[in-house]
Amino acid sequence: MDANTPKDPLTILNTVFNHSSFRPRQEEIIGNVLAGKNTLAILPTGAGKSLCFQIPALVFDGLTVVVSPLIALMKDQVDGLRKKGVHDVAYINSMLDSSTKERIYELLKASKLKMLYVAPETFVDNKLMSILKSCNISLIAIDEVHCISVWGHNFRPDYLRLRRMIRALNNPPPPVLGLTATATKTVEVDVQKQLGIKCDVFKASFDRKNLLFSVIRLKTNYGKEKILKGLLEKLKGSVIVYVNFTRTAEELATYLADAGLSTSYYHGQIKDKEERRRIQNDFISGGTRIVVATNAFGMGIDKEDIRAIIHYNLPKSIENYYQEVGRAGRDGKPAYCFLLYSKMDEIKLRKLIQYNTPSRKQIKAVLGLLTRAEGKLIYVNVKKVANDLKLDEVPIRLILHHLERMDAINTYFRIFRRASVKMLNADVKSVKYQQEAEKLIRNVYFKENLKRWMDLEVLSRSVQISVPRINNILRELKIARVIELEERDFCTPIKVNPGIKDVDTIELLEIFFRLEESSMKKIDKVVEYVESGECKRKFILNYFGEDYEGTCNACSVCNPLLRGIGEDTEVNGLNG
Ligand code: ADP
Ligand code: MG
């Protein structure tokens, strides 16, 4: 953008984004943001939330920081803006190499950026923070802001630090715009509480008239895959089938593919990025018609013409359900939303939640580990601890978060504990931290040039430089092409304070008890949705606090044609 860029939202909408008019609530939200007020925008998926910060960013003189949880989405948005001629935008996340990061830091220091997208875990990076403190920040936009709420359905511990970060930025802190498609009152209230601010709230209707809701109740799980196959054979166009477990995704996809249906699977355990991208792209291009997936699939899949979403297992909450079915029919044409319910799945889902709630024993184990390190700085591999304790990573990070709030520990930015180094040359004269760099490369590891994995804690003791500092020096050496560097064994530095001895296990247990209770209540609601004889659309909209009168004629209660293989006429096997 240059000095000639228009400063009026509508003109920007027309000339930069090529849209003729605003969609519902966009203009009001943008107006509120431009007035410098804290704002919470609650609009359904596809409503156009991005413009609500992109347009103000182009109007403001200063920088707009956009916090976004998805690295892939970040890149897509920045590429999209550049294509529209907006070049002073960048993104920064853990996937970028340090020389690219450095370039962005320089742009920030020179006030050359209008918009910076950051991942929440990058935002807590000390270096970035200290640069941002000296920037003129006009707005902090937090996308998917419901991730800050443990009562939401997509909690991300990294979001909890945002409050502290925003306060540390400027005095007074810059205005905040939170954006989400999660409309429950609990989330609306909790987001503001966690951010420590009061917001003007803007909400649009969540009704999606072209979605056809259908619930199919099954007596048993026996023959369920055949019912699914039957449905898929009748349906036309692209379909996502959501399941709750990785294994189900794989087995079901194989079954469907063997039956001659064009099917692939997707889940969070597929680690190969290329593989993931290929599955997504094949689905988007229509090369594969059906994807059987866990809820890892979908966010950021920009496909207009998905004709059906089938929930093969019970979703965890109405929020999850509505977010997932919301991916269908973005083109406005009719799309089906089938939910297959069986008691068996409900029981399995509840067991899963109990399994992920830390027990007294597990909490004590974490506390024990920390207490033994009282007064020290330790490096904790959260994933490994979680694995050892047979717990999910999220509860462990929650325990750490609460301990930090109790002042029993301080946690710092992630570091790597192992490195593999290949010397390219020994000239470190122009390198930052030159003296320490010289000391490092005099060490045997570097001299021998074995290119084996070295333990940075051992190295730290022998050269008397802290591990986080060694991380920085190695990265500088890499930028200066003195070494080739590979990093491994990432962990969180934790300083354990004397307060750790006074932590009350019961207090932590209660927190998790309340979380479990809330998760169970969410499942109760989904079961109520399945069993209720009232209009499905009305049920969902009421759940999100929206009134709805009359019959929708587009759900399996209001319209007999949508009963498919039979709501209320309970199905047992294929011929129900
Ligand atoms: P959300 O974040 O709310 O899910 P996005 O910001 O990704 O939605 O926008 C969804 C789509 O709507 C995008 O393709 C965007 O270009 C389009 N869009 C947004 N605002 C408008 C508008 N005023 N007129 C036409 N299309 C719009
Ligand atoms: Mg969005």
Tab-separated table of C-alpha atoms and ligand atoms in Angstrom, residues 13 17 19-23 26 43-51 54 77 84 143-144 181 302 304 330, ligand 1:
chain	number	residue	atom	x	y	z
A	13	LEU	CA	-13.822	-3.131	-0.118
A	17	PHE	CA	-11.072	-6.724	-2.398
A	19	HIS	CA	-16.583	-6.863	-3.475
A	20	SER	CA	-19.506	-4.562	-4.195
A	21	SER	CA	-21.094	-4.392	-0.754
A	22	PHE	CA	-20.584	-5.420	2.844
A	23	ARG	CA	-22.112	-8.559	4.213
A	26	GLN	CA	-19.115	-6.402	8.590
A	43	LEU	CA	-20.167	-14.727	12.803
A	44	PRO	CA	-20.698	-18.155	11.272
A	45	THR	CA	-18.012	-19.787	9.151
A	46	GLY	CA	-17.844	-18.240	5.709
A	47	ALA	CA	-19.467	-14.977	6.800
A	48	GLY	CA	-16.339	-12.978	6.009
A	49	LYS	CA	-14.583	-12.378	9.312
A	50	SER	CA	-11.140	-11.802	7.789
A	51	LEU	CA	-12.207	-8.541	6.158
A	54	GLN	CA	-7.953	-6.646	6.983
A	77	GLN	CA	-4.172	-15.267	3.689
A	84	LYS	CA	-4.602	-8.198	-4.333
A	143	ASP	CA	-8.793	-15.196	14.954
A	144	GLU	CA	-10.567	-18.297	16.313
A	181	ALA	CA	-17.763	-18.825	14.823
A	302	ASP	CA	-11.906	-23.817	1.221
A	304	GLU	CA	-17.533	-24.436	-2.000
A	330	ARG	CA	-20.760	-22.931	1.007
B	1	ADP	P1	-14.808	-16.586	7.867
B	1	ADP	O1	-13.461	-16.267	8.419
B	1	ADP	O2	-15.903	-15.812	8.542
B	1	ADP	O3	-15.124	-18.056	7.852
B	1	ADP	P2	-13.682	-15.576	5.414
B	1	ADP	O4	-13.161	-14.307	5.924
B	1	ADP	O5	-12.721	-16.674	5.186
B	1	ADP	O6	-14.867	-16.118	6.347
B	1	ADP	O7	-14.508	-15.265	4.084
B	1	ADP	C1	-15.197	-16.252	3.384
B	1	ADP	C2	-15.385	-15.837	1.922
B	1	ADP	O8	-16.296	-14.749	1.821
B	1	ADP	C3	-14.112	-15.372	1.252
B	1	ADP	O9	-13.998	-16.014	0.011
B	1	ADP	C4	-14.287	-13.873	1.092
B	1	ADP	O10	-13.618	-13.365	-0.040
B	1	ADP	C5	-15.784	-13.740	0.953
B	1	ADP	N1	-16.300	-12.418	1.375
B	1	ADP	C6	-16.053	-11.792	2.539
B	1	ADP	N2	-16.696	-10.604	2.605
B	1	ADP	C7	-17.374	-10.470	1.451
B	1	ADP	C8	-18.250	-9.465	0.912
B	1	ADP	N3	-18.546	-8.346	1.574
B	1	ADP	N4	-18.774	-9.685	-0.309
B	1	ADP	C9	-18.480	-10.815	-1.001
B	1	ADP	N5	-17.675	-11.802	-0.548
B	1	ADP	C10	-17.125	-11.651	0.661
